[in-house]
Each structure stands twice: as C-alpha cells, then as structure tokens.
GROMACS .gro file of C-alpha atoms in nm:
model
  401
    1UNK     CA    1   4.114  -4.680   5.008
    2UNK     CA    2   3.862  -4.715   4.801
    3UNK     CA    3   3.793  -4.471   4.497
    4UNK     CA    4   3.415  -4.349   4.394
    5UNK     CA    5   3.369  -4.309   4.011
    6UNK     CA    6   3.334  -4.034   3.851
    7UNK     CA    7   3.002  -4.027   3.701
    8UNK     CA    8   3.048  -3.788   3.397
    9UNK     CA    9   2.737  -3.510   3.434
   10UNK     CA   10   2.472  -3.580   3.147
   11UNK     CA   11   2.506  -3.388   2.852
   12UNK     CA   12   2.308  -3.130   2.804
   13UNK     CA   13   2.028  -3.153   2.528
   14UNK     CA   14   1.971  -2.826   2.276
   15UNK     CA   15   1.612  -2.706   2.367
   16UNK     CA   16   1.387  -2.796   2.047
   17UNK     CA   17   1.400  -2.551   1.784
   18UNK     CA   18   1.118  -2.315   1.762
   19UNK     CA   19   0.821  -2.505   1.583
   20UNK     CA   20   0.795  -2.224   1.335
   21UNK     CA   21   1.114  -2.084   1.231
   22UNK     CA   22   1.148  -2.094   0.876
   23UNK     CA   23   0.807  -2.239   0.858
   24UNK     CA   24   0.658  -1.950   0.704
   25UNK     CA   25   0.963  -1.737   0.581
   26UNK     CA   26   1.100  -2.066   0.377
   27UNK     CA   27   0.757  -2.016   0.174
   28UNK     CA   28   0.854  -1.645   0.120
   29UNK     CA   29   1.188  -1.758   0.004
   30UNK     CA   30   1.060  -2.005  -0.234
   31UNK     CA   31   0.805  -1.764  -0.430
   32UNK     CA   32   0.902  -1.708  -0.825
   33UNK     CA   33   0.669  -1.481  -1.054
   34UNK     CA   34   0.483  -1.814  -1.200
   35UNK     CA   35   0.396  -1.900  -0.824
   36UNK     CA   36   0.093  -1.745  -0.612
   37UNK     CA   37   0.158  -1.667  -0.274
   38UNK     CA   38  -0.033  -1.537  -0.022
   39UNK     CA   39   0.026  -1.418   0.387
   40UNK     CA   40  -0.205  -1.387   0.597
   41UNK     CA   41  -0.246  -1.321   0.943
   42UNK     CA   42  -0.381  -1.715   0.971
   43UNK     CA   43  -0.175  -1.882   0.733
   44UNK     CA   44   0.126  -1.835   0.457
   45UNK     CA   45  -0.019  -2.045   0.145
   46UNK     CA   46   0.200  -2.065  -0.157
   47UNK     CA   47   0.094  -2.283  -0.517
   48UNK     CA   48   0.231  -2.405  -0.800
   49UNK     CA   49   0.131  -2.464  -1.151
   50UNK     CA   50  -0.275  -2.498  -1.260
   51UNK     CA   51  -0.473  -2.816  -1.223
   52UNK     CA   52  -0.813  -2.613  -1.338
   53UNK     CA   53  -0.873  -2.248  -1.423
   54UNK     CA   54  -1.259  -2.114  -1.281
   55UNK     CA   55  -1.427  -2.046  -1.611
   56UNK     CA   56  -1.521  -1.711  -1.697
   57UNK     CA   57  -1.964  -1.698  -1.758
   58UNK     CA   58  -2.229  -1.600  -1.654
   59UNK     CA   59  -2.347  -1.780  -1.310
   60UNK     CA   60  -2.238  -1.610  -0.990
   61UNK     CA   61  -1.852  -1.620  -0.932
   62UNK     CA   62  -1.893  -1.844  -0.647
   63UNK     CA   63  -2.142  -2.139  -0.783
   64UNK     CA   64  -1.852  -2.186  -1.082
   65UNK     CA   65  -1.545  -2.177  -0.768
   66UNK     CA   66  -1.762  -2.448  -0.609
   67UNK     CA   67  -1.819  -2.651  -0.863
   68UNK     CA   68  -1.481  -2.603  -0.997
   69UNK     CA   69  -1.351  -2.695  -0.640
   70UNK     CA   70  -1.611  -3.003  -0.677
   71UNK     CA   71  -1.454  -3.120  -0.984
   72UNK     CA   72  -1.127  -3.143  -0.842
   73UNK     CA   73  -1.262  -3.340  -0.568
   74UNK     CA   74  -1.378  -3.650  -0.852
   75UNK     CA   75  -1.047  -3.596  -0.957
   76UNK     CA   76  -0.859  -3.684  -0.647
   77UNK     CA   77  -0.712  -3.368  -0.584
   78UNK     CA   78  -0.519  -3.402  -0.271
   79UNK     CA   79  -0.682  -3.098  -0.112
   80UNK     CA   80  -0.848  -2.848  -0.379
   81UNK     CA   81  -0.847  -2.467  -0.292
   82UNK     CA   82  -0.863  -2.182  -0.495
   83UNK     CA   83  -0.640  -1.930  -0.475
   84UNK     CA   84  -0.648  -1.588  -0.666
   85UNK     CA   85  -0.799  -1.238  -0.748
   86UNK     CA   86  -1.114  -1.089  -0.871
   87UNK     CA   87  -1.144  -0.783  -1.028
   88UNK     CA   88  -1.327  -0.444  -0.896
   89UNK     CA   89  -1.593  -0.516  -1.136
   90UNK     CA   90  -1.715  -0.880  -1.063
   91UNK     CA   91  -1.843  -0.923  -1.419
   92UNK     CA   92  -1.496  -0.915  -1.595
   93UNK     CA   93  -1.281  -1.205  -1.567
   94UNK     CA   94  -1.150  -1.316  -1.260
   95UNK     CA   95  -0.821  -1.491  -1.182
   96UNK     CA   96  -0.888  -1.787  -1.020
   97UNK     CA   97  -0.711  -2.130  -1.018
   98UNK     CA   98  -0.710  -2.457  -0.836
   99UNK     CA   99  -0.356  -2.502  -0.805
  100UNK     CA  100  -0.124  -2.839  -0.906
  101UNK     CA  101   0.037  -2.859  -0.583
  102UNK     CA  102  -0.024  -2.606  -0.224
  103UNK     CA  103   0.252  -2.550   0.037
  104UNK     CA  104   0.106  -2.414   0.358
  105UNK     CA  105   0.261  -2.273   0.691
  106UNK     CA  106   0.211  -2.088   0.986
  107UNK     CA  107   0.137  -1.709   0.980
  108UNK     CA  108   0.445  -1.419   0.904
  109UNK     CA  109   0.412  -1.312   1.229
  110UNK     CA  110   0.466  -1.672   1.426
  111UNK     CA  111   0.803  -1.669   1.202
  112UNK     CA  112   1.090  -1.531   1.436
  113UNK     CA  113   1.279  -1.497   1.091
  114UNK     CA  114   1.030  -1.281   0.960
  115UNK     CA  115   1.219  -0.997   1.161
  116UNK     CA  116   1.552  -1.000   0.975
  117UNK     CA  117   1.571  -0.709   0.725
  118UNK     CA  118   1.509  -0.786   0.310
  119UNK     CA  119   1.788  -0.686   0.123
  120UNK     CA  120   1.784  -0.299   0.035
  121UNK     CA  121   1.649  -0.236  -0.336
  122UNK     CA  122   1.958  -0.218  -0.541
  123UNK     CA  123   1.958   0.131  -0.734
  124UNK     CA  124   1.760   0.151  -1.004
  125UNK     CA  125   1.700   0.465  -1.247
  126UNK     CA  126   1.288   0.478  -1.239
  127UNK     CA  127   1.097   0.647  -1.478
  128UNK     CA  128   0.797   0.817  -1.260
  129UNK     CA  129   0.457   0.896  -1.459
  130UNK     CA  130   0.204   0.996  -1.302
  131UNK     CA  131  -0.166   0.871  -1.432
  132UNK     CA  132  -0.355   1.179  -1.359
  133UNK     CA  133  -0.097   1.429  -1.224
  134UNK     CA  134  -0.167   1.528  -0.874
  135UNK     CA  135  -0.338   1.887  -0.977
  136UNK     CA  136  -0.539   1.668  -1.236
  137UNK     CA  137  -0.657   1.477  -0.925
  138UNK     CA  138  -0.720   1.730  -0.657
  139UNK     CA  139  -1.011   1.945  -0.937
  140UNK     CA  140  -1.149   1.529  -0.968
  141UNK     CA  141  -1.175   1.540  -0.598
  142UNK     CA  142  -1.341   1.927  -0.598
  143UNK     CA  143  -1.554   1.822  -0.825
  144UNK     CA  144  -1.691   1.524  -0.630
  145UNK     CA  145  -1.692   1.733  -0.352
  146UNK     CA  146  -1.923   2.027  -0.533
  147UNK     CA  147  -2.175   1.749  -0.632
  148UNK     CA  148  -2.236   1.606  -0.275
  149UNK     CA  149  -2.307   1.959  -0.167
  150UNK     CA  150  -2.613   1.952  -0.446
  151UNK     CA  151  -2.711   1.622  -0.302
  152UNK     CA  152  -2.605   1.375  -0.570
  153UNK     CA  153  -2.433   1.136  -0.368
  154UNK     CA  154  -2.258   1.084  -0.017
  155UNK     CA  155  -1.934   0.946  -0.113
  156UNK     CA  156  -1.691   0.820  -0.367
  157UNK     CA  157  -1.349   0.709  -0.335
  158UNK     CA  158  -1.108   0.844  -0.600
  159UNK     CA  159  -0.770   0.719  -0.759
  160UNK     CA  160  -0.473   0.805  -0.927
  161UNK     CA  161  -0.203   0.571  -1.046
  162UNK     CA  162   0.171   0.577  -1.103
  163UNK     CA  163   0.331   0.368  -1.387
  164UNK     CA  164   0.721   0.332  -1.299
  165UNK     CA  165   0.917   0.200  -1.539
  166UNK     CA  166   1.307   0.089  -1.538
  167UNK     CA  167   1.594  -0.050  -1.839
  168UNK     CA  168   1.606  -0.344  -1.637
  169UNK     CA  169   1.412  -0.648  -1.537
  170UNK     CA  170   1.146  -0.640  -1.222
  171UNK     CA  171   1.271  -0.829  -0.902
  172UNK     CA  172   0.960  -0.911  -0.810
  173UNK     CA  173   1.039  -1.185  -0.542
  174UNK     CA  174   1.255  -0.889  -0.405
  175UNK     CA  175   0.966  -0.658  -0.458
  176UNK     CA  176   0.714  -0.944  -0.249
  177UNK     CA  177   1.015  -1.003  -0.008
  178UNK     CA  178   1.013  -0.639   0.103
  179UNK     CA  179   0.646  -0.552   0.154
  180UNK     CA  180   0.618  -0.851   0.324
  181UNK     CA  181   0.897  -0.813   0.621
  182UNK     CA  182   0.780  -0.463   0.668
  183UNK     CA  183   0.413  -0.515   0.713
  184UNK     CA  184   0.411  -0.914   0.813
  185UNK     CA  185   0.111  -0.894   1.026
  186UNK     CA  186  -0.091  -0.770   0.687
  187UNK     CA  187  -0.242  -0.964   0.372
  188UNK     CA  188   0.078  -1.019   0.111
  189UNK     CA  189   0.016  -1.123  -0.173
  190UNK     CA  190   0.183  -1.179  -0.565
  191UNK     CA  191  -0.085  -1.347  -0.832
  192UNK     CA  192  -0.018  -1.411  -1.215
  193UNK     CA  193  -0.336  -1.234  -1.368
  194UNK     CA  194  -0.255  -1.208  -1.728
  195UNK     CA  195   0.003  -1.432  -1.882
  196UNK     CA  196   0.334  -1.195  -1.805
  197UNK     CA  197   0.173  -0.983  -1.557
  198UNK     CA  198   0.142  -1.011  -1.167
  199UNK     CA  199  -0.087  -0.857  -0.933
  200UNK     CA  200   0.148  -0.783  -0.598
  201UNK     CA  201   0.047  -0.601  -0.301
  202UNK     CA  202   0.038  -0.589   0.098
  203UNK     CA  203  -0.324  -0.501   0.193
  204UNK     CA  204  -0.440  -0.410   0.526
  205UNK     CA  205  -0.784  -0.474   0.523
  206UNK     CA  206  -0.984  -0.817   0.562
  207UNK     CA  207  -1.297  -0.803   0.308
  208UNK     CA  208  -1.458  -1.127   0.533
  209UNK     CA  209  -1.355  -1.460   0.664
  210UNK     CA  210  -1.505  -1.820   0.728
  211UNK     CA  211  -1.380  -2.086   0.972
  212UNK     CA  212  -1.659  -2.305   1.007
  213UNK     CA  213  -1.940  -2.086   1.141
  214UNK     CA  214  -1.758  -1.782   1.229
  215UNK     CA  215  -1.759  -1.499   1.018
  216UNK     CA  216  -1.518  -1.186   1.065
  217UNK     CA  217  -1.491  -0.868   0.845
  218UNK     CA  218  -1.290  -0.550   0.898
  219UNK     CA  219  -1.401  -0.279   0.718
  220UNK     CA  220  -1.080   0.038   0.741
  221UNK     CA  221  -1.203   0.378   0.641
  222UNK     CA  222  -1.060   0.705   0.794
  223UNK     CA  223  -0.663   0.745   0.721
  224UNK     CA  224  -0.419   0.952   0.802
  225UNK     CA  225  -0.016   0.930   0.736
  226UNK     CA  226   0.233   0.793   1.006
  227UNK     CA  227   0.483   1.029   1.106
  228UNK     CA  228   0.868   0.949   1.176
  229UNK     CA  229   0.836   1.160   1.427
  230UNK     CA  230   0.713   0.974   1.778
  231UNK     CA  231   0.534   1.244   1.916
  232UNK     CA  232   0.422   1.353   1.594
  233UNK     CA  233   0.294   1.021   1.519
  234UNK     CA  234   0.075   0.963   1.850
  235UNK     CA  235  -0.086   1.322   1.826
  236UNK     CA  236  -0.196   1.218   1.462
  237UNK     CA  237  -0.323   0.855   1.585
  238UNK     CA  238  -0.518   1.075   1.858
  239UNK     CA  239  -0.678   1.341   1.613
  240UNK     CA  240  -0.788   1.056   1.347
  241UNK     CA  241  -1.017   0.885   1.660
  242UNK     CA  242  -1.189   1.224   1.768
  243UNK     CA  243  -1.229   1.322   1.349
  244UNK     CA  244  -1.585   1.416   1.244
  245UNK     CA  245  -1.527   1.356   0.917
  246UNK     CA  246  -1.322   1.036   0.945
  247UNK     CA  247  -1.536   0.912   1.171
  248UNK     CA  248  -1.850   0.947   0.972
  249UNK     CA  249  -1.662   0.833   0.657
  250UNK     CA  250  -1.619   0.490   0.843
  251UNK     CA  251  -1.957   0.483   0.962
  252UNK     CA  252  -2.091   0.477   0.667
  253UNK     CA  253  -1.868   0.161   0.568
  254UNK     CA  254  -1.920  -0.020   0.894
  255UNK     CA  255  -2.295   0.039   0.844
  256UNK     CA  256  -2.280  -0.110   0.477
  257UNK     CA  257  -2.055  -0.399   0.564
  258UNK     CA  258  -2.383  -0.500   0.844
  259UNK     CA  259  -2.653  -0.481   0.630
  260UNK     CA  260  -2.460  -0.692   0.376
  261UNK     CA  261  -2.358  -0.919   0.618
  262UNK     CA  262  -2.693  -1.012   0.849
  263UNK     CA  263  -2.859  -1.177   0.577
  264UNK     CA  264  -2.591  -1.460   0.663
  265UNK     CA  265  -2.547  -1.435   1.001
  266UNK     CA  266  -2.773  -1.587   1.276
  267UNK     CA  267  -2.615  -1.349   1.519
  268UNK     CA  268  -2.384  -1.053   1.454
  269UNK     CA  269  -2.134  -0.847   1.679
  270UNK     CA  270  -2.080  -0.511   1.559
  271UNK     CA  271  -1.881  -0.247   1.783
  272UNK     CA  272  -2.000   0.126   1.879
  273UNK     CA  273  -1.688   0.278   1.802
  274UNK     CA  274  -1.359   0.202   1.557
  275UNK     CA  275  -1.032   0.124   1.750
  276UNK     CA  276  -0.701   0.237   1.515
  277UNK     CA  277  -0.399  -0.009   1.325
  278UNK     CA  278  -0.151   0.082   1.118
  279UNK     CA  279   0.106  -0.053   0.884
  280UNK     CA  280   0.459   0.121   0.807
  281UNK     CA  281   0.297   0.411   0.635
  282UNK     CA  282  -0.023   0.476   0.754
  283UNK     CA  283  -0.346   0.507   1.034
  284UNK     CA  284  -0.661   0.351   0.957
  285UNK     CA  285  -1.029   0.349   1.149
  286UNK     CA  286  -1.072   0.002   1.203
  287UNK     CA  287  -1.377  -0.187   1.334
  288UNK     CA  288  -1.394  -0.535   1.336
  289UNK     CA  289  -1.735  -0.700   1.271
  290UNK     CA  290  -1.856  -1.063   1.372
  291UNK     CA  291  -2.095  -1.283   1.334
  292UNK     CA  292  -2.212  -1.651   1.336
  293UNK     CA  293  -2.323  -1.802   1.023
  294UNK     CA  294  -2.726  -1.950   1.002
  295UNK     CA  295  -2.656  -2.110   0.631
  296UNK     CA  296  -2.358  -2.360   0.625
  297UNK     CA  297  -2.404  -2.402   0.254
  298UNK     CA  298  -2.256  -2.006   0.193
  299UNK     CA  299  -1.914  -1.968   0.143
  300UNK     CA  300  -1.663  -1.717   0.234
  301UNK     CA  301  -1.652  -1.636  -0.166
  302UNK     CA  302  -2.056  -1.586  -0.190
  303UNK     CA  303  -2.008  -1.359   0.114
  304UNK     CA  304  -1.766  -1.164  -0.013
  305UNK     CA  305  -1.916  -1.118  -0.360
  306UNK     CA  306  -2.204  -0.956  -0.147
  307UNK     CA  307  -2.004  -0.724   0.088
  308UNK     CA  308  -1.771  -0.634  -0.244
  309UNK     CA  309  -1.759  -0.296  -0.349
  310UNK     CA  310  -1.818  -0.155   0.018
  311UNK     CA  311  -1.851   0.247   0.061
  312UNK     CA  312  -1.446   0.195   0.166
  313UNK     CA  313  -1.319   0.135  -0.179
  314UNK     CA  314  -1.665   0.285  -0.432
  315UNK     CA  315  -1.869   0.487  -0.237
  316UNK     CA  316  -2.234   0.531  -0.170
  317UNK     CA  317  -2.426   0.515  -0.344
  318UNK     CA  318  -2.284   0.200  -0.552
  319UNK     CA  319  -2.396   0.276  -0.838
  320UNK     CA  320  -2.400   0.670  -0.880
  321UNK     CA  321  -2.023   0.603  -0.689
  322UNK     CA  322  -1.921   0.383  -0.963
  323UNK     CA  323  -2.088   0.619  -1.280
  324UNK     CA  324  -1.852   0.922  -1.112
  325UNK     CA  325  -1.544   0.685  -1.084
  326UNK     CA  326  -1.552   0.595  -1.448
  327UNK     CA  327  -1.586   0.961  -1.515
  328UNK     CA  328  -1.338   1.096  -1.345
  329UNK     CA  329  -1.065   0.800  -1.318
  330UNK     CA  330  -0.849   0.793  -1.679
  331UNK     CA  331  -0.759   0.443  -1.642
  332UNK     CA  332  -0.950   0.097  -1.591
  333UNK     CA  333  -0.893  -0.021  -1.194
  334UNK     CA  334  -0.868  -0.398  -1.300
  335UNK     CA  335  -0.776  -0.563  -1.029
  336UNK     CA  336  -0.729  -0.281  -0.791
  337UNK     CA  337  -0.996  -0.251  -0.507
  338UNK     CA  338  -1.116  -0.584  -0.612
  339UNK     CA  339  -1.030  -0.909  -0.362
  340UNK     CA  340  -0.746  -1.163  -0.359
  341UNK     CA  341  -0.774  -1.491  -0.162
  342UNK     CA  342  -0.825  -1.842  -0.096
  343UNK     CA  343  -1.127  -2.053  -0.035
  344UNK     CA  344  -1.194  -2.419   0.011
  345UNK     CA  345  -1.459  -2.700  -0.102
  346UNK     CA  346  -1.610  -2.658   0.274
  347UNK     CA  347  -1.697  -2.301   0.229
  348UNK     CA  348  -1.361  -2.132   0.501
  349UNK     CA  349  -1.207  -1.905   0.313
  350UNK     CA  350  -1.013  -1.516   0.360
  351UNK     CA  351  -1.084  -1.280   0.093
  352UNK     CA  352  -0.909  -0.945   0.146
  353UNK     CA  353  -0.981  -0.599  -0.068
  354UNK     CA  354  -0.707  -0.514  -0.322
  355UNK     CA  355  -0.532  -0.166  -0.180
  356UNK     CA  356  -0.160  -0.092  -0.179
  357UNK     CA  357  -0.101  -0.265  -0.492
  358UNK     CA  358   0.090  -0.298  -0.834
  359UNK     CA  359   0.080  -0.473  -1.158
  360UNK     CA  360   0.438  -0.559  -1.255
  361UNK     CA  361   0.445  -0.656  -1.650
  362UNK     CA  362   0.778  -0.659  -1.861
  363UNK     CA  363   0.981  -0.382  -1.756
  364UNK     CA  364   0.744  -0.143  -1.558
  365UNK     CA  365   0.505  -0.139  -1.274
  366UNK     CA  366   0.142   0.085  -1.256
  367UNK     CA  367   0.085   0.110  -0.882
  368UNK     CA  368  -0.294   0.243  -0.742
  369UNK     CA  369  -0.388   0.437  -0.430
  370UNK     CA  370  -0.739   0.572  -0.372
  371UNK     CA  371  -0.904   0.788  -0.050
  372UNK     CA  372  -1.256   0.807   0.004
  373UNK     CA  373  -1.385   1.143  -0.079
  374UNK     CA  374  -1.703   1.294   0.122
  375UNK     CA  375  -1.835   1.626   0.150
  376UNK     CA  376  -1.554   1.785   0.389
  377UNK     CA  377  -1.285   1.643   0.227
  378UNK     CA  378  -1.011   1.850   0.066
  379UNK     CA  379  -0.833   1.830  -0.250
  380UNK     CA  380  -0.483   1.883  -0.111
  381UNK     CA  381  -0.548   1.621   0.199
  382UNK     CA  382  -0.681   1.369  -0.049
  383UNK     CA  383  -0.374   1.388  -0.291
  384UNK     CA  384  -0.147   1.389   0.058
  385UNK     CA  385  -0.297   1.057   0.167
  386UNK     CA  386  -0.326   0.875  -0.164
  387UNK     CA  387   0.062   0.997  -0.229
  388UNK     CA  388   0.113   0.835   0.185
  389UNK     CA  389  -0.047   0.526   0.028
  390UNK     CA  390   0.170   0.503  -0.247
  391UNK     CA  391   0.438   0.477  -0.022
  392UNK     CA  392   0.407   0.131   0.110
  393UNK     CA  393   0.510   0.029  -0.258
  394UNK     CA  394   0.800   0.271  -0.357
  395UNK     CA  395   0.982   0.175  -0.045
  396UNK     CA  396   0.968  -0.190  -0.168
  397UNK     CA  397   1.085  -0.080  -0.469
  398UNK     CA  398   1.314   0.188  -0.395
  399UNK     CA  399   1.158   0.455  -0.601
  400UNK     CA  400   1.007   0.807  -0.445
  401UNK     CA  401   0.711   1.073  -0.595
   0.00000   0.00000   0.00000
C-alpha cells in the first residue's frame, strides 16, 4: 500500500507592517531643545544644527528666505528648506534657518503610535504669575469695548500672559511630547529663537499653504470652551454656529484673509458659512479658503507676510488694532501671534499663526492666550476663553490657573 506524503501546509507570512508606524512618532521621539520640529497635518519635519541663518535687514522677509534658500542651492545643499518663526511684528528679527541636516515623515495622524498616551507630567511645584491679572484684563477689554461704541475701531484682540516658573529644569521634549499626542491632527511645533530659549506650541490654525498652485488658508475666529460634559459639549458646539457675535467676529477675518489673498490667486473658493473643529480644549469657527495661484514666482512665505496680522490675531483696523494693543498689553508679544513654518526653494510651503504657545528659557515658561474683542464682547467671557486657551499648555505641563 502505497503512502501519500505529507505535504507540510505553507507557513504563514506576517502581513507587512503598517508603512507608517513609527514613521512620524520616531521623529517626536528624537526631538532635543537644540532641534526644530514641526507636525503638521501634511508632514512631521524635524532639523538639526544651522547651515545658514536668514539675515536680519531691510528687504522683505521673503526675497532674503529665497535668496538664502538660493545660496544653499550653489552650495549643494541636499535639499534646502527653511524652517522657523517670525515674530508678530515682521520688522523685528525673525528666526529663520536653513538647517544642516532635515528628517521628514508622514503626518501625526497616519502614525497608529501617535495614540498611545505621553507620560503624565511628573509633579512639579509651579510658581503661577499672572502678566496682567485677570481683573487687570477684563477693564483692558471694557475699555476696548467703550471705544468701538464711539466708533474708533471694529475689533482688537487682547492678551494676557502667564510666566510659570519651577526649582527644576524644563522637560521640554516632555512638554512637545504631550501637546503633541493630545492634539496630533494640529500644527506642533518647538523652535530655538534666542540662544537658551524655545518657542513651543500646538496651534490650530493654518495662516496659508502652497503645493504647487494650490493655495489653502484657514482663518479660526469665534471660540468657545469644550465641555467634559457630552451633552454639555454638543449644546455649546451648536450655540457657537447660530452666534451673532461670533459669527460676525469671523466674518470679518474670513473677509480680510480674501482680499489679501485674490491678488495671488487666479481663482478663489471661499465658503458662505464657517463649519466648527476643535482641539482638546476648545471650539473654533472655521472656514477654509482656496484658491489657485496666477504667479508661480510667489511663495507660500510672500503670501503669508501679506495675509499676516489678520483681524483673528490684531484686529481691524491694523493699525489703530495694533496702537490699542501696545497700549493696553504690559508685555512685548514676540513671537506670539506671529507664524512658524517651513518653506522651500520652489515656493510650497505651510506657515501657521503662533496661538497656544510658550517660551521656555532657564527655569520658567511665559505662556500667551488672546480672544478677539468686538463691540458685544464681555469682560468676564473674554478672560473665560483666554484662561480655556491657556489650558492646552498647563495640561502639558501639569500646572493649573
């Protein structure tokens, strides 16, 4: 009797691993204070060291990026892009390198790792100042409020700051680890600005982008504070859409971030109404605005530089909106409300507005948080929603108001 062989069944092969697990998290992991990271919802970029700083001077910001990004190029720089942060007032000196070496990957949110929890903020005895005190604030905000009623101006959006400081040294890869797992879809980012200080944030908002032709901006204004509470949290979503004075707060933005815009665009898409997104803490008005570019020569940068300050983070009128901020604010904004990005020697770049953000040097941290005062708006609700703002930042930190 013949036997038949026993053909052993073929093994079974693991299915390939996920093309972007670890891709963009292993970048998060490898970030150090002397580093400059930035997540976006495109891309996770982070560089080391300096091959050449953008001079400080007089020509527009974005003819010296471009031709530092040119000179790089003779040099044989692999790939030159320039990475960094400008300030809310262009004219002061920007941040803005063309790095050694740039490690790219895949968005934060096409990480699957991106969803395990950071480490919880080991305990740390925080020293709380408040830079002006809330009540300080809220008679700023009353008395922006009594000038629009005379006819001065429309809006103005109004700060306060918090400078935290501890005994011990800043973990600010900790700090960057934490802001970015809870809001991954957002703009992360951690810049050197001044030797010993960094610039670290998660913003929500998109100041403009270029991918070849395309252009996209997406001007927030109108906020309101997330809720723990489900229910709680919906109703809130629902009353920010149907608010008059939300609404015609981001109006006014969306209308400012067109007329900047069409100069540059052959064609432009801009929607009737704002749809909502959020982040952990808060609800924001959002309306994203397209377009198609007629000039290949202008960059994201040169863009930008127009659109930058919009009503959302100055007010309207610029000018009068920036003579009433430097009255009323007791510190200098630096780098707050400004931009942070990247942009390359073919013009793409992302360049997002500087909100939910800190400046870590030595031992402390001076966090911002601004809301866009117009005529209805009330002192209390404005210091509620600029202490909501600050939020996104203690929790990384593990400090409260």
């Amino acid at each position: 009797m013949s036997t038949v062989p026993q053909v052993a069944p073929p093994r079974p092969t693991a299915a390939p691993a996920h093309p972007a697990v670890g891709a963009a998290t292993t970048l998060l992991d490898a970030y150090r204070p002397a580093d400059r990271l930035l997540a976006t919802p495109t891309r996770t970029l982070l560089a080391h060291g300096v091959h050449r700083t953008v001079e400080h001077g007089s020509e527009p910001l974005s003819e010296r990026v471009a031709r530092t990004l040119r000179e790089a190029r003779t040099e044989r720089h692999p790939a030159p892009v320039v990475i960094g942060a400008i300030p809310f007032d262009q004219t002061a000196p920007a941040a803005l390198v063309v790095s050694e070496a740039l490690r790219t990957g895949p968005a934060l949110t096409a990480d699957p790792l991106v969803a395990l929890p950071s480490p919880t903020p080991p305990p740390v005895d925080w020293v709380v100042r408040a830079d002006p005190e809330p009540e300080v604030y809220g008679q700023a905000v009353k008395e922006a409020v009594d000038r629009m009623w005379q006819g001065e101006f429309s809006k103005v959006v109004l700060a306060r700051s918090l400078e935290l400081t501890t005994p011990g040294d800043l973990d600010i890869p900790g700090m960057v680890q934490r802001l970015a797992r809870r809001d991954p879809g957002g703009y992360t980012f951690a810049l050197p600005t001044h030797p010993g200080r960094t610039l670290l944030g998660a913003s929500p908002e998109l100041l403009v982008s270029r991918k070849g032709n395309r252009l996209v901006a997406n001007p927030l204004a109108g906020s309101t504070p997330r809720s723990a509470d489900l229910a709680e949290d919906v109703r809130r979503a629902a009353a920010l859409l149907q608010s008059a004075k939300d609404l015609h707060e981001h109006a006014v933005v969306v209308d400012a971030v067109h007329q900047a815009m069409a100069p540059y665009c052959s064609t432009m898409t801009v929607p009737e109404r704002p749809t909502l997104i959020r982040t952990a803490t808060m609800w924001h008005l959002s309306t994203t605005v397209t377009g198609e570019l007629a000039d290949p020569e202008a960059s994201a940068l040169e863009i930008a530089c127009a659109l930058h300050p919009t009503p959302a983070v100055c007010g309207t009128p610029t000018d009068l909106a920036r003579q009433v901020i430097r009255e009323s604010e007791p510190f200098d904004r630096g780098f707050f409300t400004g931009m942070v990005g990247w942009g390359n020697a073919d013009g793409d770049g992302e360049w997002v507005v500087t909100i939910r953000c800190a400046e870590a040097e030595g031992s402390s941290l001076r966090l911002y948080a601004g809301a866009g005062v117009v005529a209805a708006s009330e002192p209390e609700a404005e210091t509620a929603e600029t202490a909501a703002k600050f939020r996104t930042f203690l929790s990384a930190v593990g400090a409260e108001l």
